[in-house]
């Protein structure tokens, strides 16, 4: 799309870091543009990147036409949701390597980075987060077994759902995570394009 000639570019005048942990830096940016001045614009910048602002990954494990989701309690929302395995890119990792690592850590299933299906990228909150999430499908071999999974705070069970079960979970509001919704949509669109949609 061409740039909107009515809107001037945003200029960053200064940046003040207000918080940092092992994954994020949070800034109050002084920005201006379009005749407006915002002295403390919130910007959240993940630390790791695989290039092109890809700071995270999300991966949908698939076995025999079923799709793996993890039941996760999200403290910030105070509720349980179903989500795809996802996480951040570590320093020196490619997006594919991060996806294979997160899949193993969160589900116990191992897949080679080269066997992942690239499903594009999404911006989880482009108004605030200076990062993009790369999306992958992961065909896993159920006969190969699973490794033990280290517990993560809030993580519950792993379930494999048929596409109609995914649709029902979305309709009931059990799937609200943007990465999960984006992957399900991308998989559905690919299947429609190949004539294999449910």
XYZ file of C-alpha atoms in Angstrom:
198
model
C 0.000 0.000 0.000
C 1.264 3.496 -0.724
C 1.980 5.831 2.167
C -0.842 8.158 3.166
C 0.260 11.633 1.978
C -1.936 13.276 4.628
C 0.068 11.800 7.499
C 3.601 12.932 8.225
C 6.130 10.413 9.522
C 6.627 10.041 13.251
C 9.843 11.506 14.624
C 11.553 10.060 17.708
C 13.064 12.923 19.721
C 14.249 11.018 22.791
C 13.932 7.660 24.510
C 13.953 6.938 28.243
C 14.141 3.367 29.492
C 11.677 2.880 32.359
C 11.874 -0.888 32.933
C 13.913 -3.943 31.976
C 13.802 -7.669 32.689
C 15.389 -10.695 31.016
C 13.066 -10.488 27.982
C 11.891 -6.876 27.528
C 12.973 -3.273 27.685
C 10.203 -0.715 28.192
C 10.661 2.863 26.988
C 8.880 6.195 27.279
C 9.513 7.744 23.865
C 9.078 11.424 23.044
C 7.559 11.364 19.549
C 5.807 13.812 17.253
C 4.053 13.682 13.917
C 1.001 15.001 12.132
C 1.004 18.134 14.262
C 0.841 16.105 17.493
C 3.427 15.728 20.247
C 3.459 12.753 22.650
C 6.073 13.127 25.391
C 5.752 9.579 26.867
C 4.720 7.129 24.126
C 4.948 3.561 25.469
C 7.231 1.233 23.488
C 7.986 -2.352 24.541
C 11.073 -3.835 22.880
C 11.877 -7.541 23.216
C 15.637 -8.137 23.552
C 16.197 -11.084 21.193
C 15.656 -10.907 17.438
C 16.056 -13.206 14.442
C 16.106 -10.179 12.133
C 13.303 -8.181 10.497
C 11.967 -7.439 14.018
C 11.091 -11.135 14.546
C 11.400 -11.419 18.311
C 9.028 -14.308 18.954
C 7.644 -17.484 17.440
C 4.431 -19.467 17.634
C 4.185 -23.055 16.456
C 1.179 -25.314 15.838
C 2.001 -29.005 16.314
C -0.042 -31.276 14.035
C -0.625 -35.021 14.305
C -2.945 -36.925 11.940
C -5.110 -33.888 11.125
C -5.332 -32.758 14.747
C -3.826 -29.538 16.130
C -2.011 -29.233 19.460
C -2.893 -26.511 21.949
C -1.793 -25.964 25.538
C -4.178 -24.945 28.310
C -2.556 -21.841 29.837
C -3.588 -19.708 32.799
C -2.852 -16.072 31.914
C -2.260 -14.094 35.089
C -2.764 -10.705 33.389
C -6.281 -11.761 32.293
C -7.075 -13.956 35.292
C -8.355 -16.815 33.126
C -7.526 -20.057 31.331
C -7.099 -20.086 27.529
C -6.033 -22.575 24.862
C -2.879 -21.455 23.026
C -0.253 -22.699 20.605
C 3.252 -23.220 22.003
C 5.106 -19.939 21.668
C 8.023 -18.004 23.034
C 10.863 -15.613 22.379
C 13.852 -15.889 20.070
C 17.091 -16.306 22.028
C 20.281 -14.476 21.066
C 21.883 -16.075 18.002
C 18.835 -18.207 17.153
C 16.934 -18.248 13.888
C 13.147 -18.174 14.056
C 13.080 -21.836 12.950
C 15.515 -22.873 15.689
C 13.458 -20.992 18.282
C 10.264 -22.694 17.068
C 11.811 -26.172 17.288
C 13.187 -25.404 20.777
C 9.898 -23.979 22.101
C 7.949 -26.934 20.681
C 10.254 -29.355 22.493
C 10.230 -27.360 25.755
C 6.454 -26.904 25.872
C 5.153 -30.173 24.381
C 8.011 -32.685 24.527
C 7.749 -33.270 20.765
C 10.885 -32.956 18.672
C 10.934 -31.673 15.101
C 13.833 -30.623 12.896
C 13.883 -26.902 12.106
C 13.882 -27.777 8.393
C 10.591 -29.692 8.739
C 8.645 -26.660 9.974
C 6.029 -25.093 7.696
C 6.433 -21.315 7.454
C 3.034 -19.665 7.954
C 4.174 -16.040 7.772
C 4.348 -13.451 10.526
C 2.044 -11.331 12.635
C 2.434 -8.206 14.750
C 0.924 -8.921 18.183
C 0.435 -5.253 19.138
C 2.094 -2.948 16.607
C 1.105 0.200 18.469
C 3.247 -0.754 21.473
C 5.460 -3.819 20.838
C 8.543 -3.338 18.639
C 8.484 -6.935 17.444
C 6.865 -9.483 15.155
C 6.017 -13.155 15.703
C 6.916 -15.776 13.086
C 4.270 -18.503 12.723
C 5.014 -22.161 11.984
C 3.214 -25.444 11.524
C 5.008 -28.507 12.883
C 4.131 -32.007 11.697
C 5.136 -34.229 14.609
C 5.580 -37.987 14.688
C 3.317 -39.442 17.378
C 5.160 -42.788 17.207
C 8.486 -41.163 18.183
C 7.267 -40.448 21.719
C 7.607 -37.335 23.821
C 10.329 -36.077 26.097
C 9.521 -34.932 29.610
C 8.370 -31.304 29.784
C 9.708 -28.914 32.417
C 6.783 -27.180 34.134
C 6.174 -23.525 33.246
C 4.110 -21.174 35.361
C 0.482 -21.274 34.259
C 0.919 -24.138 31.771
C -1.578 -26.977 31.932
C -2.391 -29.890 29.652
C -1.691 -30.403 25.948
C -4.611 -31.487 23.765
C -4.891 -32.262 20.053
C -8.099 -30.957 18.468
C -9.763 -31.512 15.108
C -10.494 -28.377 13.072
C -14.185 -28.337 14.054
C -13.166 -28.507 17.728
C -10.842 -25.536 17.180
C -13.720 -23.587 15.617
C -16.000 -24.441 18.553
C -13.328 -23.379 21.057
C -12.940 -20.055 19.237
C -16.733 -19.535 19.226
C -16.885 -20.240 22.988
C -14.127 -17.682 23.662
C -11.645 -20.306 24.860
C -9.098 -19.218 22.222
C -8.388 -15.479 22.392
C -4.617 -15.325 21.893
C -3.754 -13.446 18.705
C -0.927 -15.816 17.727
C -3.190 -18.848 18.052
C -6.001 -17.205 16.082
C -3.543 -16.110 13.370
C -2.074 -19.612 12.986
C -5.502 -21.256 12.812
C -6.564 -18.746 10.127
C -3.339 -19.244 8.125
C -3.700 -23.049 8.236
C -7.343 -22.804 7.154
C -6.474 -20.444 4.267
C -3.661 -22.748 3.102
C -5.964 -25.751 3.195
C -8.606 -23.855 1.231
C -5.995 -22.883 -1.356
C -4.960 -26.534 -1.709
C -8.548 -27.834 -1.677
C -8.060 -29.726 1.591
C -10.073 -27.479 3.945
C -12.372 -29.284 6.393
